[in-house]
Amino acid sequence: MRCLECGARLERIDNEHLLQCSGLTVQEYALRHHLPLDLILHPDQLDVVPDPAAWPSGPGRPVSEPARAVLSGLGLAGRLGREGDFTVVHGEVRRLDLLLWTQARLEACGLRFMQTYHYRPDGHRVEARNTLRVPARLCDPFPLRLPDDPERFLDAVAVFLAFAGEWHADYLFLPTRDGTLGRALAHRLAETFGIRLEDLGPGWLAEGVLLRTQSPDHTWRLLNLLDRRLEELPGVLEQFAPEGPEATITKVFEFDSAHFITDHPGRCVNLHGGRYALHVRVTDRIQPATGFVMDYGELKALVKRRVIDRLDHQNLNYVTSGLAWRSSTELLATWIWEQLIDYLPGLSELVIHETASSYCRYVGPDLETFRREGPSTLLGHFADPELGRSPWRARLREQGPALKVVGEG
Ligand SMILES: [Zn+2]
């Protein structure tokens, strides 16, 4: 075949040739020329098992503190694991240079870059994986811990941010599967540097915790604190800049609920049920590293956990006191907005269909306003402690037993 980069006739395209002629890996070459890997690769290039003998024999050196910082950042980001006898760091092709930067930092631990190719029978195609690996006998980073030294600690935060950080509407999100380590990191950032991260629970994650800067001010402070480190990390600063094209994504959910409307002159005063459709729209910058505003799967997991699981097959009037009086689409939208805005600062609109012909559009406060002003007073009437303390109630008390008398002569 002919190399589409240099025109040379070759028996096969491999990384040995491509790195010489263009600096690309096979996967990048395939993407640049929009070719399936299945066509480029020879079957014996698939499922190559790394040979531990390619690494030096004998025990490894203890992990140095700078390397430990990088490894704990990778662990927080969910990029570090064990595969058989190997310690493995998982990368991705869009940010290969970031993975290679990491390799340079971990060279003394023996981590080497590998791009391997695998036929996935369920996907019916060849996929590439980009990893750093080393036999675990040479480098065993577990159990992970945060470095004590403040400079090394910030190295770990920068690596965590580089691999896992997401920018959404001036807030930084840091998802981690290691909840214990994540909370320890948030604690250290607050105690030592005055930078506050909120613990949002699992959010859209299957496990672990989602951390988010408390306000845009804390976003800037964190980025400024890590400035020098982030500059050094290839492709990372573009991740955390407000500039760039925006898009709006929408995910539609359906749920079945019963409800009634108190003091309503029509039939809605009766308990009745229906199928609701909820449209959740998020307007935000398209993230350069993912090509997404937000992964639809993550949006689905979040809305399901925070909203749908609490409303589906329930009587809306008994879900929360805010809806007990009137579970109208308007108040329901207000309540749903408040369940989501902490996680979706780019939330731009909710639409709730009660029937095909009756629906409500709602735009609530942005996250900064919501944090400053708190939940809507529209939902708070019956939860207000002042209810029952008015002078009118006092009069009612004075009225005494008469209140109880109905129809007595
Ligand atoms: Zn070539």
Tab-separated table of N, CA, C and O and ligand atoms in Angstrom, residues 2-10 13 17-22 29, ligand 1:
chain	number	residue	atom	x	y	z
A	2	ARG	N	0.247	2.372	-0.381
A	2	ARG	CA	0.996	3.629	-0.447
A	2	ARG	C	0.702	4.451	0.810
A	2	ARG	O	-0.450	4.557	1.214
A	3	CYS	N	1.774	4.994	1.386
A	3	CYS	CA	1.588	5.868	2.561
A	3	CYS	C	1.012	7.197	2.081
A	3	CYS	O	1.583	7.855	1.216
A	4	LEU	N	-0.114	7.585	2.596
A	4	LEU	CA	-0.778	8.813	2.158
A	4	LEU	C	-0.082	10.058	2.708
A	4	LEU	O	-0.413	11.173	2.331
A	5	GLU	N	0.879	9.881	3.579
A	5	GLU	CA	1.648	11.022	4.096
A	5	GLU	C	2.844	11.328	3.206
A	5	GLU	O	3.060	12.473	2.835
A	6	CYS	N	3.637	10.303	2.877
A	6	CYS	CA	4.888	10.556	2.139
A	6	CYS	C	4.888	9.923	0.757
A	6	CYS	O	5.799	10.155	-0.023
A	7	GLY	N	3.885	9.125	0.444
A	7	GLY	CA	3.797	8.520	-0.891
A	7	GLY	C	4.618	7.242	-1.048
A	7	GLY	O	4.576	6.625	-2.106
A	8	ALA	N	5.362	6.846	-0.024
A	8	ALA	CA	6.215	5.650	-0.148
A	8	ALA	C	5.354	4.398	-0.293
A	8	ALA	O	4.265	4.308	0.272
A	9	ARG	N	5.877	3.454	-1.092
A	9	ARG	CA	5.191	2.155	-1.200
A	9	ARG	C	5.670	1.257	-0.062
A	9	ARG	O	6.870	1.114	0.154
A	10	LEU	N	4.744	0.697	0.659
A	10	LEU	CA	5.105	-0.064	1.857
A	10	LEU	C	4.351	-1.380	1.881
A	10	LEU	O	3.244	-1.487	1.335
A	13	ILE	N	1.459	-0.372	6.803
A	13	ILE	CA	1.580	0.904	7.528
A	13	ILE	C	1.753	0.555	9.013
A	13	ILE	O	0.947	-0.191	9.580
A	17	HIS	N	7.104	3.341	10.680
A	17	HIS	CA	7.202	4.187	9.494
A	17	HIS	C	6.563	5.560	9.743
A	17	HIS	O	7.177	6.591	9.474
A	18	LEU	N	5.345	5.538	10.247
A	18	LEU	CA	4.594	6.804	10.342
A	18	LEU	C	5.281	7.808	11.256
A	18	LEU	O	5.327	8.998	10.958
A	19	LEU	N	5.826	7.350	12.371
A	19	LEU	CA	6.466	8.283	13.292
A	19	LEU	C	7.683	8.932	12.630
A	19	LEU	O	7.999	10.091	12.885
A	20	GLN	N	8.346	8.175	11.737
A	20	GLN	CA	9.479	8.734	10.994
A	20	GLN	C	9.000	9.729	9.938
A	20	GLN	O	9.534	10.813	9.802
A	21	CYS	N	7.979	9.329	9.171
A	21	CYS	CA	7.614	10.161	8.006
A	21	CYS	C	6.711	11.326	8.371
A	21	CYS	O	6.757	12.356	7.728
A	22	SER	N	5.896	11.199	9.403
A	22	SER	CA	4.927	12.277	9.677
A	22	SER	C	4.777	12.606	11.154
A	22	SER	O	4.120	13.596	11.491
A	29	TYR	N	-3.268	8.722	11.822
A	29	TYR	CA	-3.218	8.598	10.361
A	29	TYR	C	-4.584	8.151	9.841
A	29	TYR	O	-5.114	8.702	8.874
B	1	ZN	ZN	4.947	7.761	5.048
